[in-house]
Each structure stands twice: as structure tokens, then as C-alpha cells.
PDB file of C-alpha atoms in Angstrom:
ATOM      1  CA  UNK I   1    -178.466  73.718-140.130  1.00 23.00           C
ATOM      2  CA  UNK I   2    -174.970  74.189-138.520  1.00 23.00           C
ATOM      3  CA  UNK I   3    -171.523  74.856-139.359  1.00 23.00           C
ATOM      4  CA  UNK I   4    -169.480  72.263-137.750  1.00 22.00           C
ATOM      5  CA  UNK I   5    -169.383  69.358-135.963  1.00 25.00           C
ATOM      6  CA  UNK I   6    -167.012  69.038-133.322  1.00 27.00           C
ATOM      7  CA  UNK I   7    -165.886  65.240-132.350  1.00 28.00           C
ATOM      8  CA  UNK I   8    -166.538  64.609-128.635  1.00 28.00           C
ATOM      9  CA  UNK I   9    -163.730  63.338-126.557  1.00 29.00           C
ATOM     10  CA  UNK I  10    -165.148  60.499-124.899  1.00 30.00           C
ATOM     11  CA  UNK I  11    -168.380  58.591-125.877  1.00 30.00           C
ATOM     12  CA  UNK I  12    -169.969  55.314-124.574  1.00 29.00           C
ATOM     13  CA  UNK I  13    -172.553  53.239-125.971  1.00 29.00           C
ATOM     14  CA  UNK I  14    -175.974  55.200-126.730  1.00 30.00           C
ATOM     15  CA  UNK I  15    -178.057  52.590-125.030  1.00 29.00           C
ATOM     16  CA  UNK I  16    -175.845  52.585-122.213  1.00 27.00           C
ATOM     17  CA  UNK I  17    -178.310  52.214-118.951  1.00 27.00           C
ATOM     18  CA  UNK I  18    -178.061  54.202-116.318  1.00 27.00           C
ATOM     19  CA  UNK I  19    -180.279  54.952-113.264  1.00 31.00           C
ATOM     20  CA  UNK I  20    -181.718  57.849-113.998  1.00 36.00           C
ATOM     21  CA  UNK I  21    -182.484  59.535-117.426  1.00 40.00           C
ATOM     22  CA  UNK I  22    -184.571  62.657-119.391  1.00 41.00           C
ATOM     23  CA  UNK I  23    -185.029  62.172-122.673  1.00 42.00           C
ATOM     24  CA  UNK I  24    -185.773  65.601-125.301  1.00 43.00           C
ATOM     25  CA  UNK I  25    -186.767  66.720-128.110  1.00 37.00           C
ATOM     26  CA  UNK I  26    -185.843  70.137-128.618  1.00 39.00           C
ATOM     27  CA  UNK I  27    -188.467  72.079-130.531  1.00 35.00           C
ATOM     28  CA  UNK I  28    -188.248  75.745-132.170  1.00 36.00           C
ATOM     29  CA  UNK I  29    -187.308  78.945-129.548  1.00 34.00           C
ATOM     30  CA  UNK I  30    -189.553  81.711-130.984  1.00 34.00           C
ATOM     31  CA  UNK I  31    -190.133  85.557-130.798  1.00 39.00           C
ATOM     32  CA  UNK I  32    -192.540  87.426-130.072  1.00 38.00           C
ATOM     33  CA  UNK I  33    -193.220  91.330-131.146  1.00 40.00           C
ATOM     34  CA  UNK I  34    -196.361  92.657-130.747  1.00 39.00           C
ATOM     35  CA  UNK I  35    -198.800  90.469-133.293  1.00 39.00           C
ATOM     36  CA  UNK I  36    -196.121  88.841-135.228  1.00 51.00           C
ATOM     37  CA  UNK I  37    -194.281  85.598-134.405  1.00 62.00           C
ATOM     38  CA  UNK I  38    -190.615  85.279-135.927  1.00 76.00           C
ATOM     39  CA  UNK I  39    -188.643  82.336-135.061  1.00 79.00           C
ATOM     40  CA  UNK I  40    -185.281  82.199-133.561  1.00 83.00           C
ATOM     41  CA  UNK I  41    -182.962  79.621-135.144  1.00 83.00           C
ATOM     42  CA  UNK I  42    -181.377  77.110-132.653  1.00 86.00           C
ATOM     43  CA  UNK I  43    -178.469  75.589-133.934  1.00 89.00           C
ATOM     44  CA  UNK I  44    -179.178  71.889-134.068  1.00 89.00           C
ATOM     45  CA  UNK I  45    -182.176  72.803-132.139  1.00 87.00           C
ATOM     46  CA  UNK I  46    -184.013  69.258-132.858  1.00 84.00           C
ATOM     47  CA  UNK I  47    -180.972  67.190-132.962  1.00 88.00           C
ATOM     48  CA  UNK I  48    -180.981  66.130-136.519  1.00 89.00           C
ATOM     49  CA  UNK I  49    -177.051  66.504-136.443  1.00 91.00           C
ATOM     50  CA  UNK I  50    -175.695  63.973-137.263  1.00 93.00           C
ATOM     51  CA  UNK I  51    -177.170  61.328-138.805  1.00 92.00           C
ATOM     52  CA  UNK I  52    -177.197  58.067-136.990  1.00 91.00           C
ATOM     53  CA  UNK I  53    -179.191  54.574-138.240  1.00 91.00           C
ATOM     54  CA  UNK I  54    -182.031  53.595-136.259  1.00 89.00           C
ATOM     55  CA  UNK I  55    -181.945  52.716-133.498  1.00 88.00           C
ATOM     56  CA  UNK I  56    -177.826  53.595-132.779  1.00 90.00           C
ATOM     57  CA  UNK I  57    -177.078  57.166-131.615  1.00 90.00           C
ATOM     58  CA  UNK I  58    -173.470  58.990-129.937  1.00 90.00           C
ATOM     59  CA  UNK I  59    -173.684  59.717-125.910  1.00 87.00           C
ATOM     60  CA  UNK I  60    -170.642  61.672-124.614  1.00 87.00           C
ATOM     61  CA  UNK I  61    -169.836  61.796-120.411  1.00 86.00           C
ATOM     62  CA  UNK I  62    -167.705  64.841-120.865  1.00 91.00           C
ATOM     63  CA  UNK I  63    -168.239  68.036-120.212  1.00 94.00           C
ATOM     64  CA  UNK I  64    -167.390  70.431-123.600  1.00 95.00           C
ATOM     65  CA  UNK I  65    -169.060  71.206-126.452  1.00 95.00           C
ATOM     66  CA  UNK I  66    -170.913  68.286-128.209  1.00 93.00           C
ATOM     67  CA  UNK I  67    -173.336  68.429-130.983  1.00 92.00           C
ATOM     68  CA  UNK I  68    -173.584  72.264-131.098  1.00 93.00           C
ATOM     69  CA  UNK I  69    -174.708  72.288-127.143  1.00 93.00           C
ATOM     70  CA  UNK I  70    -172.245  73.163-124.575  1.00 95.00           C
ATOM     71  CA  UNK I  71    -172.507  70.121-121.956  1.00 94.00           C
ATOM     72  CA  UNK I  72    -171.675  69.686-118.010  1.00 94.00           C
ATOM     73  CA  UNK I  73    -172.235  66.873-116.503  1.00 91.00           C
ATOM     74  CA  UNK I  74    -172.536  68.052-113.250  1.00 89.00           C
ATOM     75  CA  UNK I  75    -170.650  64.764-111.861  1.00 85.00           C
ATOM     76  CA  UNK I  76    -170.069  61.426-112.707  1.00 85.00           C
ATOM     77  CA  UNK I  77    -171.309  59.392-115.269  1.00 82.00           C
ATOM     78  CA  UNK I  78    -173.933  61.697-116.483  1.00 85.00           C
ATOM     79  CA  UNK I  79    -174.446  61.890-120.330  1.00 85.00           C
ATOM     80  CA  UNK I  80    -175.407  63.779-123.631  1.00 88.00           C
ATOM     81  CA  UNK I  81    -176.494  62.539-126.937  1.00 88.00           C
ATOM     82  CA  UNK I  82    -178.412  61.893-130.214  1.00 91.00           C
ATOM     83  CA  UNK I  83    -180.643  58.773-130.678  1.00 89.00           C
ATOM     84  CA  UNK I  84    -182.305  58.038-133.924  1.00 91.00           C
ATOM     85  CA  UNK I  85    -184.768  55.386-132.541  1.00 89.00           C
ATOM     86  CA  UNK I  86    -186.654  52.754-133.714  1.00 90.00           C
ATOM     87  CA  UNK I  87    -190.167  51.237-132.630  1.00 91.00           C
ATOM     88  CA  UNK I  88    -188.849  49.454-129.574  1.00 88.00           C
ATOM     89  CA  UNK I  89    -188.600  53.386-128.422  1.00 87.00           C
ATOM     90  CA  UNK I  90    -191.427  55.293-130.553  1.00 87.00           C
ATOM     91  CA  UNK I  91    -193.998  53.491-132.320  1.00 88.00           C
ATOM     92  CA  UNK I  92    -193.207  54.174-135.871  1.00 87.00           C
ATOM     93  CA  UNK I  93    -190.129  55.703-135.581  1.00 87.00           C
ATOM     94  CA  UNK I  94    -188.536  52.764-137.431  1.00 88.00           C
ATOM     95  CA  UNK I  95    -186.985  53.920-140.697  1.00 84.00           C
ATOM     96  CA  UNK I  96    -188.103  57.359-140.018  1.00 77.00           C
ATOM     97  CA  UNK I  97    -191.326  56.381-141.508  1.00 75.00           C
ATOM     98  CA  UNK I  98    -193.188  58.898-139.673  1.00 77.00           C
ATOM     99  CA  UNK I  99    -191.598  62.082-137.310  1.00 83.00           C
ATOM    100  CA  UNK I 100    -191.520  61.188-133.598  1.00 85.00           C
ATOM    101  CA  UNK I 101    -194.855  61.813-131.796  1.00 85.00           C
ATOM    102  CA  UNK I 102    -195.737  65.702-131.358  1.00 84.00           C
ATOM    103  CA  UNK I 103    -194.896  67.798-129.640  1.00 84.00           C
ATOM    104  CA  UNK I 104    -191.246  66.511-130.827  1.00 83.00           C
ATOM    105  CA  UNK I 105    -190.139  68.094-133.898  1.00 77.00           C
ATOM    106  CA  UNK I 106    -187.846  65.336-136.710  1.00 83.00           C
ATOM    107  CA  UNK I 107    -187.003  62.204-136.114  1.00 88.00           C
ATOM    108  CA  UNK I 108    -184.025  62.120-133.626  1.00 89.00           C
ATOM    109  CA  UNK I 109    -184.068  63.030-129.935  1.00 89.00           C
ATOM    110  CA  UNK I 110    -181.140  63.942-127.396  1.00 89.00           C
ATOM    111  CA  UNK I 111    -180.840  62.321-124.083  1.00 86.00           C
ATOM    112  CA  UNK I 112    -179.679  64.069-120.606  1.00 84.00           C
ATOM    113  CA  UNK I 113    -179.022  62.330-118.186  1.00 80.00           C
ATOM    114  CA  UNK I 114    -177.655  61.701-114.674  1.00 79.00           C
ATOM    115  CA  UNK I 115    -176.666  58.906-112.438  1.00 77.00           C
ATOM    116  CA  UNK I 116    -175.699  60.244-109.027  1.00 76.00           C
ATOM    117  CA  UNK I 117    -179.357  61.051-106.791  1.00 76.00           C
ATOM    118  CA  UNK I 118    -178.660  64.563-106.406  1.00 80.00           C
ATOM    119  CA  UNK I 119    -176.536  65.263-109.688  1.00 82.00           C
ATOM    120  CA  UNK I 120    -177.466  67.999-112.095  1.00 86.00           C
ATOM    121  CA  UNK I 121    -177.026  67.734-115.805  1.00 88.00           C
ATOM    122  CA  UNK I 122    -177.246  70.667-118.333  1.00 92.00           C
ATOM    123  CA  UNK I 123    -176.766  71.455-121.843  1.00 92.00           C
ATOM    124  CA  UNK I 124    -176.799  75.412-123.044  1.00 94.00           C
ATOM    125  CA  UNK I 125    -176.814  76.860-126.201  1.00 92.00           C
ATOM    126  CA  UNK I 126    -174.804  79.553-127.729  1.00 93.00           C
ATOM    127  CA  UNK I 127    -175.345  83.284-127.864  1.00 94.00           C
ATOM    128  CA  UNK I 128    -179.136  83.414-129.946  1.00 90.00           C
ATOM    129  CA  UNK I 129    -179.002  86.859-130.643  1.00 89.00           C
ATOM    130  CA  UNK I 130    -179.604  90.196-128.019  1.00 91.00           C
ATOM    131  CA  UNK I 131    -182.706  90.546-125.954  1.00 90.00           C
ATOM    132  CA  UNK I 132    -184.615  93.517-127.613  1.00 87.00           C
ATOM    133  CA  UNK I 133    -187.134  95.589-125.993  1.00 85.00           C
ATOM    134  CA  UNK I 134    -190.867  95.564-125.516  1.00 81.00           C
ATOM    135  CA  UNK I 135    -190.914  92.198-126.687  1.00 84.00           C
ATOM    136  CA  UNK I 136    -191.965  88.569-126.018  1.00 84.00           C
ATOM    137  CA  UNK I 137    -189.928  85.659-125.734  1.00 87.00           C
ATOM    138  CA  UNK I 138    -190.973  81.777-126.027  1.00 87.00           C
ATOM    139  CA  UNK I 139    -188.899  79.049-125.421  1.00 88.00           C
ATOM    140  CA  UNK I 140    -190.444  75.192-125.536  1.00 87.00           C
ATOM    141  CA  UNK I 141    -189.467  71.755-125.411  1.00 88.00           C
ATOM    142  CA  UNK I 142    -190.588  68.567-125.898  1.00 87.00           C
ATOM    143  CA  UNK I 143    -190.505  65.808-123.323  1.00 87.00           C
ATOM    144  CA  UNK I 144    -190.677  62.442-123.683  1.00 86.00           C
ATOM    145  CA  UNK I 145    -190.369  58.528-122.524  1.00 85.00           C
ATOM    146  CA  UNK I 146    -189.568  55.914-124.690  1.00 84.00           C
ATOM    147  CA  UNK I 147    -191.629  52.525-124.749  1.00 86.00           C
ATOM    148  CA  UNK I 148    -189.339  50.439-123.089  1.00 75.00           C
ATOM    149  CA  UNK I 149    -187.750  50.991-119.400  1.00 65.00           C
ATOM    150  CA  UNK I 150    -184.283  50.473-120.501  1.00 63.00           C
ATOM    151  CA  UNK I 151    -184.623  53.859-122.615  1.00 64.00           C
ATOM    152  CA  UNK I 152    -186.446  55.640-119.945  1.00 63.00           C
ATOM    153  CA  UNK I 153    -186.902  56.240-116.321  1.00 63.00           C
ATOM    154  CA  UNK I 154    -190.239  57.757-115.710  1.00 65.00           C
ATOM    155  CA  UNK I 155    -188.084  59.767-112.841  1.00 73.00           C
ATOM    156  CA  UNK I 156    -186.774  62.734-112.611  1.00 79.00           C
ATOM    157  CA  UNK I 157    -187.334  66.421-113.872  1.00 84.00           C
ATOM    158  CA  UNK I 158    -186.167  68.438-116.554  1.00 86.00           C
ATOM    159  CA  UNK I 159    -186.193  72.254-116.579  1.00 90.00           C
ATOM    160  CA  UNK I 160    -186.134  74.926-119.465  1.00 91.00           C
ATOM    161  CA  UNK I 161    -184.571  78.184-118.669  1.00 94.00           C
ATOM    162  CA  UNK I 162    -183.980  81.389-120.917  1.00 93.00           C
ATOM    163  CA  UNK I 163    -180.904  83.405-120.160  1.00 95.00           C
ATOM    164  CA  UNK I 164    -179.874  86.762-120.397  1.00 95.00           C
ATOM    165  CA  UNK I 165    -176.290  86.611-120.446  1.00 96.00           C
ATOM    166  CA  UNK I 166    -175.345  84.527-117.269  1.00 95.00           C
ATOM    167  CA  UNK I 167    -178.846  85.133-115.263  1.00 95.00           C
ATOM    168  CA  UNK I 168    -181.622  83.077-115.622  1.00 96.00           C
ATOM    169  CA  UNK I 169    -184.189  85.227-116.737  1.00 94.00           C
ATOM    170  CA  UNK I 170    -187.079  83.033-116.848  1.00 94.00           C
ATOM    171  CA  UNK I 171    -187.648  78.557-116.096  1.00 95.00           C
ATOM    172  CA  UNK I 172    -189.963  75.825-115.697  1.00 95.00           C
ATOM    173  CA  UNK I 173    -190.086  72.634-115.295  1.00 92.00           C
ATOM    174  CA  UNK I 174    -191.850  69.060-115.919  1.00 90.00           C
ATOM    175  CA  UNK I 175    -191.554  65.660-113.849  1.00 89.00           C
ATOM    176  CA  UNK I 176    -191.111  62.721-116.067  1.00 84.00           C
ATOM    177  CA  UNK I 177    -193.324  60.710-113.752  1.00 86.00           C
ATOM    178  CA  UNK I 178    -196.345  62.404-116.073  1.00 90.00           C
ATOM    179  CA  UNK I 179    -195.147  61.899-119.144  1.00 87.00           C
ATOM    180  CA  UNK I 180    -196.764  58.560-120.544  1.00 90.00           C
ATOM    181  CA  UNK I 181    -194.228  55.548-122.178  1.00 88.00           C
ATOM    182  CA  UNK I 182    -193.761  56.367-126.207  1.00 88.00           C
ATOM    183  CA  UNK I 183    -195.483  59.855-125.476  1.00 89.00           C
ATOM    184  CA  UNK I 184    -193.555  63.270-125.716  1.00 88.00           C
ATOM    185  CA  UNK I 185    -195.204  66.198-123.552  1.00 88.00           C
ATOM    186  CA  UNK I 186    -194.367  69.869-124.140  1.00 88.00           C
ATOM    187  CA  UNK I 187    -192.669  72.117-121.898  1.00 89.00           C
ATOM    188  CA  UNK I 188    -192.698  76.011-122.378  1.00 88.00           C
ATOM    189  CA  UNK I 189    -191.560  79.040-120.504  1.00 89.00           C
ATOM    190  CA  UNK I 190    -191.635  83.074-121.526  1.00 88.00           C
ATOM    191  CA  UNK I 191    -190.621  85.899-121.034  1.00 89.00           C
ATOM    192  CA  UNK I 192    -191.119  89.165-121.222  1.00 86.00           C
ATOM    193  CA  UNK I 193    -188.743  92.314-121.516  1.00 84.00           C
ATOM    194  CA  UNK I 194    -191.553  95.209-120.711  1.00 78.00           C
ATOM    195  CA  UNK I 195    -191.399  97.481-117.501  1.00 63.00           C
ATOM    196  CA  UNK I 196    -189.698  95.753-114.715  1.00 66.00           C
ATOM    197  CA  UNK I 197    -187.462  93.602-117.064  1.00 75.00           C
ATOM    198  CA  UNK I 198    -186.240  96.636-118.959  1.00 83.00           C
ATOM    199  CA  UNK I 199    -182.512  95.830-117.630  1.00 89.00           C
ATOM    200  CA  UNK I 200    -181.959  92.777-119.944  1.00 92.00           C
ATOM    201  CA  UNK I 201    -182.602  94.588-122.656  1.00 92.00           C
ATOM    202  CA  UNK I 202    -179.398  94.462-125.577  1.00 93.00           C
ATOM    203  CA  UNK I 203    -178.003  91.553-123.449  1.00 94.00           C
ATOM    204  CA  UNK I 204    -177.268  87.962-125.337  1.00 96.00           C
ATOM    205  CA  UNK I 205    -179.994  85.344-124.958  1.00 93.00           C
ATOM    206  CA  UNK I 206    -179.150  81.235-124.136  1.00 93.00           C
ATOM    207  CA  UNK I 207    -181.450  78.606-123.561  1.00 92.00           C
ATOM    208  CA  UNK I 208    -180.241  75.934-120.319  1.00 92.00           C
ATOM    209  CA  UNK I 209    -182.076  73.139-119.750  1.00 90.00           C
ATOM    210  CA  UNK I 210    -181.442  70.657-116.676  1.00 88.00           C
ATOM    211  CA  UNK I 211    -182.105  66.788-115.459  1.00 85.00           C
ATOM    212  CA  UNK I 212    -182.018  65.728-112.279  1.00 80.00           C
TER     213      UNK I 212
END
């Protein structure tokens, strides 16, 4: 699914707690032309990369590229990373014996999250290709808490934005106060690059997402 993996230059503990935390799943960004659908690959798009054992996972509280995302913390003590869980976090998740609940997509999940009340997190993809014409983009994500409090924090929001070069083109959001315990809930946002939007047209497309 990707090239490379590039080793991140500080890491701490994946079950590190810390006040505040969003935990996603990213699922598959997908175009739109007219009545077809053709999928945009997402390089490590649902965080299958690497490998970790249940329940053990890599968090890094740098800002830089980790895992294929580009990362900033957006202060202190905020962090990035991929957990492969186990059924203290999703029922049946243990062994992989069954993918994480849907909306989620595989069997590993990253975590964003922040620390400071106030602090913004983000991690953004690379270029995905050129915004074309006349056409329709979807972006989604799933959401989710684990079982247990000391994997989740039923606070906060996270936010999924598409990009046209630097600009945020399109975003929404979900508070993690509605998302249930061991439950993933999707989050979506589109847009579209008729009439008015006609200047984003052969510009490159990103997907940001946020905690706070």
C-alpha cells in the first residue's frame, strides 16, 4: 500500500493517557464523475502500516511525517499513532478475528490527540492527485470510542477537510460526545468543482483532519 516507512523521531507509549483524545479510522476518499464512482487511493489511508500485535501500537509527539501522514501537534504533548487493539477496546478485535466495527475499514485505527484545552491537532495527507472539473468529490471517515475510558474521551471534536492546494475547500465535523463506547460513527464531507468552484480546478487535492 505504500512505499516507505519513515521512523518517527520521538515516540511514547501507545496507551499513554492523556486528557483529551479522537480516535479514527480512516476509510476510502472517493471520486465522483457524473454516474461513476472511482476511488482515490490514500496512502495508508486505514492505517494498516505497520503491523503492530494486539493490543500494542507506535504514538509519536512530534511534528513531521509519521506513518505516511504529515503530523503537527499544534502544542504540547499532543500525539499521532497506530493501535492494533484488542477486545478491551473493540469487541472482537482480538486477534483480528473480525475487522473493527463499520464504518471503520481493517483492523487498526490511528489516534489524534491533544492535551492542552484549546490545542489543535492535525494530520494531512500528501498531494492525491489534481482537482478536475465538473466533478464530485467525497471524502469520509470513521469515528470512533473505544470500550474503556482510558482509550477514549467521549470529548472533543474531530473535523474532515478537503484541500485544494493550501485552502480548505470543503469540512465538517463530529463531537465525540455522540459517538457510543466500542462504536465507530462516520463522518463525510464533499465537494463539488461545478460553477462557482471552477477556480480549483487543476489544483492538488489533500485531506486535513483536526482534534480538539
Amino acid at each position: 500500500m505504500i512505499a516507505k516507512h519513515s521512523p518517527l523521531p520521538s515516540t511514547v507509549p501507545a496507551d499513554m493517557h492523556i486528557t483529551r483524545i479522537s480516535i479514527i479510522s480512516m476509510a476510502t476518499l472517493s471520486l465522483s464523475l457524473s454516474a461513476l464512482a472511482t476511488s482515490i487511493p490514500i496512502p495508508n489511508g486505514s492505517f494498516e502500516d505497520p503491523v503492530f500485535n494486539d493490543g500494542s501500537g507506535l504514538v509519536s509527539i512530534t511534528s513531521g511525517l509519521a506513518f505516511d501522514w504529515f503530523f503537527d501537534t499544534g502544542g504540547p504533548n499532543a500525539q499521532f499513532g497506530i493501535i492494533n487493539p484488542n477486545d478491551q477496546r473493540f469487541t472482537g478485535s482480538t486477534d483480528n478475528l473480525v475487522p473493527l466495527p463499520s464504518p471503520a475499514d481493517g483492523n487498526q485505527y490511528a489516534i489524534l490527540g491533544t492535551a492542552e484545552p484549546g490545542q489543535v491537532s492535525s494530520i494531512r495527507s500528501g498531494t492525491l492527485g489534481v482537482i478536475d472539473s465538473a466533478t464530485v468529490y467525497n471524502a469520509s471517515v470513521a469515528a470512533g470510542n473505544a470500550l474503556t475510558s482510558q482509550f477514549s474521551s467521549h470529548t472533543g471534536r474531530l473535523s474532515l477537510s478537503l484541500l485544494a492546494g493550501e485552502d480548505v475547500i470543503a469540512t465538517n465535523f463530529i463531537d465525540y460526545s455522540t459517538v457510543a463506547s466500542g462504536t465507530f460513527q462516520p463522518l463525510s464531507v464533499q465537494f463539488n468543482s461545478l460553477q462557482v468552484n471552477q477556480q480549483y480546478v487543476g489544483t492538488s487535492l489533500g485531506l486535513l483532519s483536526f482534534a480538539k
